[in-house]
Amino acid sequence: MLSSQSDQSSQRAAFQQCIAPDCGQTYGLDEVLPLCPACGELLDVTYDWDRVPVPASLREFEARWSSRRNPVDFSGVWRFRELLPFAREDQIVTIGEGQTILQLSDSCATWAGLKPGGLRLQYEGLNPSGSFKDNGMTAAATHARMTGATTAACASTGNTSASLAIYASTTQLFRVVVFVGSGKIAFGKLSQALDYGALTLQLDGDFDDALIRVREVCQAEGIYLCNSLNPFRLEGQKAIIYRILESLNWEPPDWIAVPGGNLGNSSAFGKALIELRHLGLIDRVPRVAVINASGASTLDDLYNGRDLRWNGGRPDKALIDGWYSEQDAEKKRAKTMASAIEIGRPVNLVKCLRTLEATDGLVCSVTDQQILDAKAQIGAAGFGCEPASAASLAGVKLLREQGQIAPSDRVVCVLTGHQLKDPDATVTYHSSDPAGEVTSQRFLDHEVTSAPAANRPIPVANDSAAIISRIRELLHA
Ligand code: F0G
């Protein structure tokens, strides 16, 4: 049975470790390290599972449903704490994240070319700050507290900053500085950072620039960095996988599709699945499909275009460096309407390669037009999502058309952010002209020219009789 408090031995059974097998250096949990000091590669949080009390079956976690008054049992991240055992219960920082649902959507299934019953939407927009980031931020905030941090920072396309800001404002544990690119962030997200009182720096540059600067500033000032380089954040994001499995009665789907930006989520998903298989808690892993926006397709270009692979932890770094040099020489920057994933230099690229190998995964890119059309289907089917999230469904449709996904496959699309994050994108799509042509400059700048699923607002006179007659006409049309 699950114990209510991790014992001290589980504390020592967790450490940080470089992901490069040729280095593999380990570090204590008390160290704050953006990358491996020995070789510069990414770090994992690693566990000696022989020394950690892990349940014999995933079903044991269901016992926590009956003790939801305990905040760590209520949390959709920490009720799985035996699978991310790096903190004592009294150290955990939680604001009730992870109360999400996995919703069946037959209309989206049909649209994507799947059989009814085959497609589910994992609504991460239901988190306290409206995106999946809260899964990771609860874990990063916990580690920040463990290390005595008083100030935390991140670069963001908007959701990470909203999430970090909400954890700081609700807990008052630390001050927050967020770096966002000027004009690069949807208003819903900017409004959150401002409203929650974060010191908000609008940088003259894009996300990739902001991430470079925040790393330098954190290093110089001893500020705790909360971007997904931080391996503790990814520990929390593993819980998305646990909740998907739980909703499916612990039966893995065939596919999990996720938008790819900085590639933190896809990296966390792979780690969760590798660990669950290692622990014998699942016997089959779903295939992970990572979907890029075609204007921010570093992973797709390197994975499909240049055959970059994990290669046992020894990916061809020269291939990556060469590709970035070419991008720089051509002055190419990431550009997509799905601003959340407008990222040209994904920091978790190598970890994502590990996911792709471990899950026999796939990568593809979808255009902004495909993303917005998919978004309209998702909105009509339920809670809705922001543009970047809809890349998952757009990607599934594309992979179905290419024959990679079969019509009878069981697919989960992770919807990473709430519809209200970027209302401008939604209203603009649905306000296209009656012929379905888009005239807004914001859309045209991203080659979005039509809105086939638009649900246009109907102007009516301020007159009940006229309104009734119009409603009758429209409802019975
Ligand atoms: N979807 C949404 C809504 C996001 O906000 C992000 C990333 C992603 C997908 C991509 O996830 O980076 O794990 O591959 N947003 C970051 C931010 C970069 O700053 O909010 P990833």
XYZ file of C-alpha atoms and ligand atoms in Angstrom:
498
model
C 0.000 0.000 0.000
C 0.996 3.621 -0.470
C 2.445 5.293 2.584
C 1.258 8.782 3.462
C 4.764 10.185 3.964
C 7.852 9.326 1.933
C 10.552 8.174 4.331
C 14.036 9.594 4.531
C 15.609 6.834 2.450
C 13.582 7.936 -0.577
C 15.181 11.378 -0.224
C 18.644 9.948 -0.758
C 17.409 7.736 -3.550
C 16.823 10.760 -5.788
C 19.535 12.804 -7.441
C 20.247 14.816 -10.599
C 22.089 13.142 -13.438
C 23.470 14.162 -16.815
C 21.536 12.482 -19.651
C 24.675 11.881 -21.749
C 25.755 8.255 -21.142
C 29.399 9.182 -21.752
C 29.180 11.650 -18.860
C 26.382 10.462 -16.561
C 27.659 12.720 -13.765
C 25.371 12.891 -10.736
C 24.526 15.865 -8.518
C 22.589 16.332 -5.302
C 19.008 17.546 -5.142
C 20.183 20.645 -3.312
C 22.099 21.940 -6.325
C 20.533 24.446 -8.730
C 22.002 23.628 -12.120
C 20.559 24.606 -15.484
C 22.833 22.105 -17.296
C 25.469 19.513 -16.414
C 28.511 21.508 -15.211
C 30.820 18.746 -16.479
C 29.681 18.537 -20.099
C 26.903 21.082 -20.687
C 24.210 18.488 -21.494
C 20.693 18.425 -20.008
C 20.033 16.926 -16.583
C 17.409 14.436 -15.429
C 16.055 13.845 -11.969
C 16.946 10.184 -11.495
C 15.759 7.708 -8.881
C 17.208 4.547 -7.485
C 13.895 2.732 -7.769
C 15.141 -0.104 -5.554
C 15.179 2.365 -2.670
C 11.859 4.066 -3.385
C 8.535 2.584 -2.279
C 6.657 2.243 -5.568
C 3.151 0.754 -5.688
C 2.727 -2.690 -7.188
C -0.049 -1.450 -9.454
C -1.073 1.947 -10.813
C -4.547 1.221 -9.413
C -3.207 1.861 -5.922
C -3.182 5.578 -6.714
C -6.971 5.494 -6.849
C -6.963 5.244 -3.031
C -5.995 8.933 -2.984
C -9.412 9.908 -4.368
C -10.896 9.296 -0.937
C -8.491 11.660 0.855
C -8.818 14.695 -1.385
C -9.014 17.092 1.578
C -5.279 16.598 1.917
C -3.833 19.114 -0.633
C -1.126 16.715 -1.825
C -3.738 14.032 -2.487
C -5.992 16.588 -4.212
C -3.194 17.635 -6.582
C -3.317 15.861 -9.938
C 0.489 15.849 -9.809
C 1.350 14.951 -6.223
C -1.163 12.184 -5.735
C 1.298 10.298 -7.943
C 4.205 11.427 -5.750
C 5.757 7.952 -5.501
C 6.582 8.399 -9.216
C 8.384 11.733 -8.652
C 9.836 11.145 -5.207
C 12.246 14.038 -4.833
C 10.462 16.032 -2.117
C 9.095 15.421 1.348
C 5.362 16.011 1.678
C 5.868 19.058 3.875
C 8.060 20.654 1.181
C 5.487 20.367 -1.604
C 4.103 23.586 -3.093
C 0.689 22.941 -4.604
C -2.272 25.076 -5.668
C -4.542 22.229 -6.733
C -3.103 21.757 -10.221
C -3.986 18.837 -12.465
C -7.794 18.701 -12.128
C -8.106 17.905 -15.800
C -10.317 15.655 -17.875
C -9.901 13.347 -20.823
C -12.864 13.979 -23.076
C -14.078 11.674 -25.823
C -14.745 13.593 -29.029
C -16.391 11.749 -31.867
C -16.769 14.908 -33.945
C -13.011 15.528 -33.816
C -12.389 11.831 -34.482
C -14.493 11.925 -37.629
C -12.862 15.172 -38.756
C -9.407 13.622 -38.334
C -10.374 10.401 -40.118
C -10.600 8.178 -37.025
C -13.426 5.879 -35.999
C -15.913 7.138 -33.392
C -14.619 6.254 -29.941
C -11.016 6.577 -31.105
C -10.124 10.140 -30.155
C -9.850 11.813 -26.765
C -8.833 15.339 -25.804
C -6.757 15.842 -22.657
C -7.832 19.285 -21.420
C -4.810 20.788 -19.674
C -6.392 24.236 -20.018
C -8.367 23.385 -16.877
C -5.293 23.984 -14.702
C -5.252 26.996 -12.299
C -3.324 29.237 -14.709
C -5.052 27.744 -17.758
C -2.239 25.633 -19.196
C -0.288 22.411 -18.705
C 2.603 24.424 -17.288
C 1.151 24.185 -13.780
C 2.002 20.455 -13.741
C 5.650 21.393 -14.026
C 5.587 24.611 -12.047
C 4.319 22.917 -8.881
C 7.408 20.693 -9.060
C 9.809 23.549 -9.875
C 8.293 25.692 -7.103
C 8.746 22.777 -4.717
C 12.403 22.426 -5.646
C 12.878 26.205 -5.446
C 11.546 26.067 -1.899
C 13.777 23.082 -1.065
C 16.828 25.082 -2.167
C 15.792 28.249 -0.338
C 15.305 30.349 -3.487
C 13.839 33.795 -2.908
C 13.511 34.879 -6.555
C 12.513 32.823 -9.595
C 12.521 33.718 -13.278
C 11.609 32.392 -16.698
C 11.513 33.357 -20.357
C 8.158 32.681 -21.877
C 5.832 32.727 -24.841
C 3.230 33.435 -22.159
C 2.085 30.314 -20.369
C 5.215 29.592 -18.363
C 5.197 33.183 -17.125
C 1.495 32.992 -16.203
C 2.122 29.753 -14.347
C 5.206 30.929 -12.470
C 3.431 34.164 -11.569
C 0.395 32.363 -10.172
C 2.543 30.080 -7.966
C 4.427 33.067 -6.611
C 1.344 35.179 -5.968
C -0.681 32.426 -4.305
C 2.136 31.109 -2.116
C 4.167 34.312 -1.578
C 7.240 32.067 -1.362
C 9.365 33.995 -3.831
C 9.460 37.020 -6.112
C 9.180 36.510 -9.837
C 10.782 38.042 -12.919
C 9.439 37.045 -16.325
C 11.019 37.755 -19.697
C 8.677 37.930 -22.690
C 9.331 38.896 -26.304
C 7.802 42.219 -27.359
C 4.549 41.678 -29.237
C 5.156 37.924 -29.099
C 2.693 36.938 -26.422
C -1.084 36.531 -26.518
C -2.909 39.086 -24.389
C -4.636 36.586 -22.113
C -1.227 35.366 -20.958
C 0.372 38.802 -20.613
C -2.633 39.896 -18.575
C -2.016 37.029 -16.151
C 1.637 37.891 -15.504
C 0.697 41.535 -14.907
C -2.326 40.714 -12.789
C -0.453 38.240 -10.571
C 2.173 40.884 -9.888
C 5.199 39.439 -11.706
C 8.020 41.808 -12.584
C 7.467 41.611 -16.352
C 10.304 42.456 -18.740
C 9.347 42.942 -22.371
C 12.479 42.157 -24.312
C 13.259 43.568 -27.712
C 13.484 40.105 -29.277
C 11.689 36.772 -29.470
C 11.452 33.773 -27.133
C 14.794 32.334 -28.195
C 16.474 35.654 -27.329
C 14.594 35.880 -24.029
C 15.709 32.402 -22.998
C 19.368 33.242 -23.617
C 19.054 36.414 -21.536
C 17.155 34.888 -18.648
C 19.761 32.141 -18.353
C 22.547 34.699 -18.205
C 20.695 36.831 -15.664
C 19.803 33.849 -13.455
C 23.415 32.696 -13.499
C 24.742 36.141 -12.637
C 22.181 36.934 -9.938
C 21.630 33.509 -8.378
C 17.967 33.525 -9.448
C 16.112 30.209 -9.671
C 15.383 29.377 -13.354
C 11.951 27.875 -14.090
C 12.191 27.139 -17.809
C 11.933 23.526 -18.900
C 15.719 23.175 -18.818
C 14.947 22.719 -15.155
C 14.646 18.933 -14.752
C 12.333 19.256 -11.736
C 9.711 20.954 -13.883
C 9.632 18.004 -16.230
C 9.117 15.658 -13.273
C 5.785 17.372 -12.645
C 4.789 17.220 -16.295
C 5.067 13.412 -16.170
C 1.758 13.520 -14.307
C -0.103 14.357 -17.524
C 0.738 10.843 -18.664
C -0.408 9.327 -15.344
C -3.761 11.108 -15.573
C -4.283 10.071 -19.196
C -3.632 6.446 -18.262
C -5.847 6.730 -15.207
C -8.720 8.093 -17.313
C -8.293 5.137 -19.659
C -8.502 2.699 -16.750
C -4.689 2.295 -16.984
C -4.911 0.929 -20.531
C -2.377 2.824 -22.729
C -3.728 4.362 -25.946
C -1.994 3.735 -29.286
C -0.904 7.355 -29.704
C -0.388 10.493 -27.678
C -0.126 13.631 -29.816
C 1.422 16.746 -28.327
C 2.448 20.129 -29.747
C 6.207 20.655 -29.775
C 7.747 23.999 -28.803
C 10.634 23.918 -26.365
C 10.013 20.128 -26.252
C 9.688 19.920 -22.487
C 6.337 18.171 -22.517
C 7.313 15.527 -25.043
C 10.526 14.945 -23.063
C 8.594 14.534 -19.819
C 6.115 12.166 -21.471
C 8.927 9.924 -22.672
C 10.559 9.851 -19.232
C 7.246 8.974 -17.589
C 6.623 6.138 -20.017
C 10.176 4.781 -19.826
C 9.951 4.728 -16.022
C 6.498 3.121 -15.930
C 7.689 0.379 -18.244
C 10.890 -0.080 -16.229
C 8.831 -0.417 -13.061
C 6.550 -2.991 -14.701
C 3.526 -0.721 -14.176
C 2.648 -0.757 -17.897
C 3.593 -3.398 -20.427
C 3.203 -1.309 -23.578
C 4.046 2.321 -24.320
C 1.925 4.526 -26.556
C 3.655 6.111 -29.536
C 4.285 9.814 -29.002
C 3.625 12.095 -31.985
C 5.241 15.517 -31.639
C 3.659 18.191 -33.808
C 5.559 21.315 -34.815
C 4.108 24.424 -36.407
C 5.569 24.603 -39.905
C 7.014 28.054 -39.140
C 8.837 26.675 -36.083
C 9.830 23.204 -37.201
C 13.347 22.644 -35.874
C 12.533 19.161 -34.584
C 10.769 18.125 -37.787
C 13.572 19.519 -39.953
C 16.271 17.752 -37.968
C 14.432 14.492 -37.260
C 12.782 13.935 -40.629
C 14.929 16.156 -42.835
C 18.364 15.190 -41.516
C 17.737 11.899 -39.697
C 18.880 13.200 -36.328
C 18.351 10.456 -33.735
C 18.912 9.827 -30.002
C 21.495 7.240 -30.992
C 21.923 5.741 -27.540
C 22.359 9.183 -26.015
C 24.993 10.221 -28.550
C 23.055 12.327 -31.082
C 25.054 13.968 -33.850
C 25.692 17.398 -32.291
C 27.454 18.615 -35.428
C 24.209 18.096 -37.335
C 22.352 20.271 -34.821
C 25.020 22.984 -34.729
C 25.281 22.998 -38.532
C 21.535 23.397 -38.894
C 21.449 26.311 -36.438
C 24.358 27.985 -38.249
C 22.421 27.721 -41.513
C 19.347 29.255 -39.883
C 21.439 32.101 -38.511
C 23.167 32.692 -41.862
C 19.753 32.943 -43.523
C 18.489 35.114 -40.617
C 15.583 32.719 -40.143
C 13.482 33.070 -37.002
C 10.531 31.019 -35.835
C 7.207 32.405 -37.089
C 3.742 31.029 -36.360
C 0.348 32.310 -35.254
C 0.513 29.646 -32.571
C 2.686 32.000 -30.536
C 3.113 29.513 -27.667
C 5.257 27.311 -29.906
C 7.061 30.046 -31.842
C 10.435 28.626 -30.824
C 13.414 28.060 -33.109
C 15.919 26.579 -30.655
C 14.135 24.046 -28.475
C 16.291 23.481 -25.400
C 14.979 19.972 -24.799
C 15.702 18.748 -28.325
C 17.984 15.913 -27.191
C 15.626 14.696 -24.468
C 12.807 14.691 -27.000
C 14.902 12.446 -29.260
C 15.021 10.004 -26.347
C 11.214 10.045 -26.170
C 10.919 9.436 -29.890
C 13.205 6.442 -29.693
C 11.643 4.931 -26.575
C 8.105 5.260 -27.897
C 8.716 4.648 -31.607
C 7.437 8.190 -32.000
C 6.813 10.420 -34.980
C 7.267 14.084 -35.817
C 5.411 16.243 -38.321
C 4.616 19.886 -39.003
C 1.301 21.579 -39.642
C 0.566 24.986 -41.131
C -1.147 27.787 -39.247
C -4.183 27.255 -41.476
C -4.355 23.594 -40.429
C -3.881 24.582 -36.782
C -6.713 27.123 -36.800
C -9.090 24.799 -38.642
C -8.350 22.082 -36.064
C -8.856 24.604 -33.274
C -12.344 25.398 -34.583
C -13.222 21.679 -34.466
C -11.972 21.411 -30.896
C -13.892 24.511 -29.824
C -17.098 23.181 -31.326
C -16.490 19.896 -29.480
C -15.933 21.165 -25.954
C -13.884 23.462 -23.768
C -11.754 24.828 -26.607
C -8.063 25.535 -26.676
C -5.500 28.096 -27.776
C -3.939 27.787 -31.263
C -0.746 25.917 -30.271
C -2.755 23.167 -28.581
C -4.716 22.489 -31.739
C -1.508 21.508 -33.512
C -2.027 18.119 -31.846
C -5.333 17.449 -33.626
C -4.109 18.993 -36.889
C -1.102 16.661 -36.689
C -3.265 13.610 -36.051
C -5.355 14.418 -39.126
C -2.196 14.773 -41.194
C -0.672 11.527 -39.884
C -3.990 9.771 -40.572
C -3.946 11.070 -44.153
C -0.364 9.885 -44.529
C -1.382 6.445 -43.272
C 0.877 6.604 -40.205
C -2.092 6.491 -37.865
C -4.727 3.853 -38.676
C -8.478 4.656 -38.648
C -9.068 2.289 -35.730
C -6.181 3.571 -33.580
C -6.929 5.020 -30.139
C -5.488 8.506 -29.955
C -5.142 11.128 -27.217
C -4.506 14.745 -28.206
C -3.046 16.860 -25.417
C -4.677 20.296 -25.385
C -2.010 22.301 -23.653
C -3.670 25.687 -23.124
C -7.119 27.186 -22.522
C -9.212 28.795 -25.235
C -9.285 32.121 -23.332
C -5.513 32.531 -23.552
C -5.768 33.990 -27.052
C -9.358 35.116 -27.675
C -8.241 37.377 -30.503
C -7.281 34.359 -32.619
C -10.678 32.764 -32.024
C -12.781 35.853 -32.669
C -10.816 36.732 -35.794
C -11.291 33.230 -37.225
C -15.018 33.253 -36.562
C -15.406 36.791 -37.907
C -14.165 35.976 -41.386
C -16.352 37.235 -44.222
C -19.388 35.189 -45.288
C -17.485 33.578 -48.148
C -15.111 32.170 -45.521
C -12.256 34.395 -46.614
C -10.046 35.898 -43.974
C -9.170 39.569 -44.237
C -7.397 40.221 -40.924
C -3.777 41.229 -41.372
C -2.650 39.158 -38.368
C -3.956 36.046 -40.096
C -2.771 36.963 -43.593
C 0.720 37.590 -42.211
C 0.708 33.903 -41.330
C -0.831 32.738 -44.600
C -4.176 31.918 -43.047
C -6.607 32.821 -45.806
C -9.811 30.922 -45.069
C -11.995 29.952 -42.137
C -14.052 26.978 -43.300
C -15.424 26.250 -39.823
C -16.262 29.864 -38.935
C -19.284 30.441 -36.685
C -19.973 34.060 -37.576
C -21.732 36.432 -35.171
C -25.052 37.558 -36.703
C -25.966 41.235 -36.522
C -29.610 41.814 -35.528
C -31.805 44.852 -35.055
C -32.738 45.960 -31.532
C -36.228 44.549 -32.006
C -37.731 41.354 -30.548
C -40.009 40.525 -33.476
C -37.130 40.861 -35.926
C -34.884 38.793 -33.656
C -37.472 36.011 -33.324
C -38.001 35.828 -37.030
C -34.215 35.720 -37.619
C -33.746 32.994 -34.994
C -36.499 30.887 -36.567
C -34.936 31.324 -39.952
C -31.457 30.362 -38.692
C -32.437 27.480 -36.415
C -34.610 25.855 -39.038
C -32.334 26.564 -41.967
N 1.355 24.494 -25.936
C 1.298 25.591 -25.191
C -0.045 26.178 -24.928
C 2.485 26.174 -24.686
O 2.397 27.270 -23.949
C 3.715 25.593 -24.993
C 4.964 26.170 -24.523
C 3.715 24.440 -25.767
C 2.531 23.904 -26.217
C 4.983 23.743 -26.112
O 5.371 22.946 -25.071
O 7.690 23.742 -24.858
O 6.944 21.670 -23.743
O 7.196 21.740 -26.213
N 5.045 27.298 -23.988
C 6.252 27.836 -23.365
C 5.933 29.102 -22.606
C 7.417 27.879 -24.211
O 6.816 29.936 -22.421
O 4.812 29.260 -22.147
P 6.908 22.483 -24.970
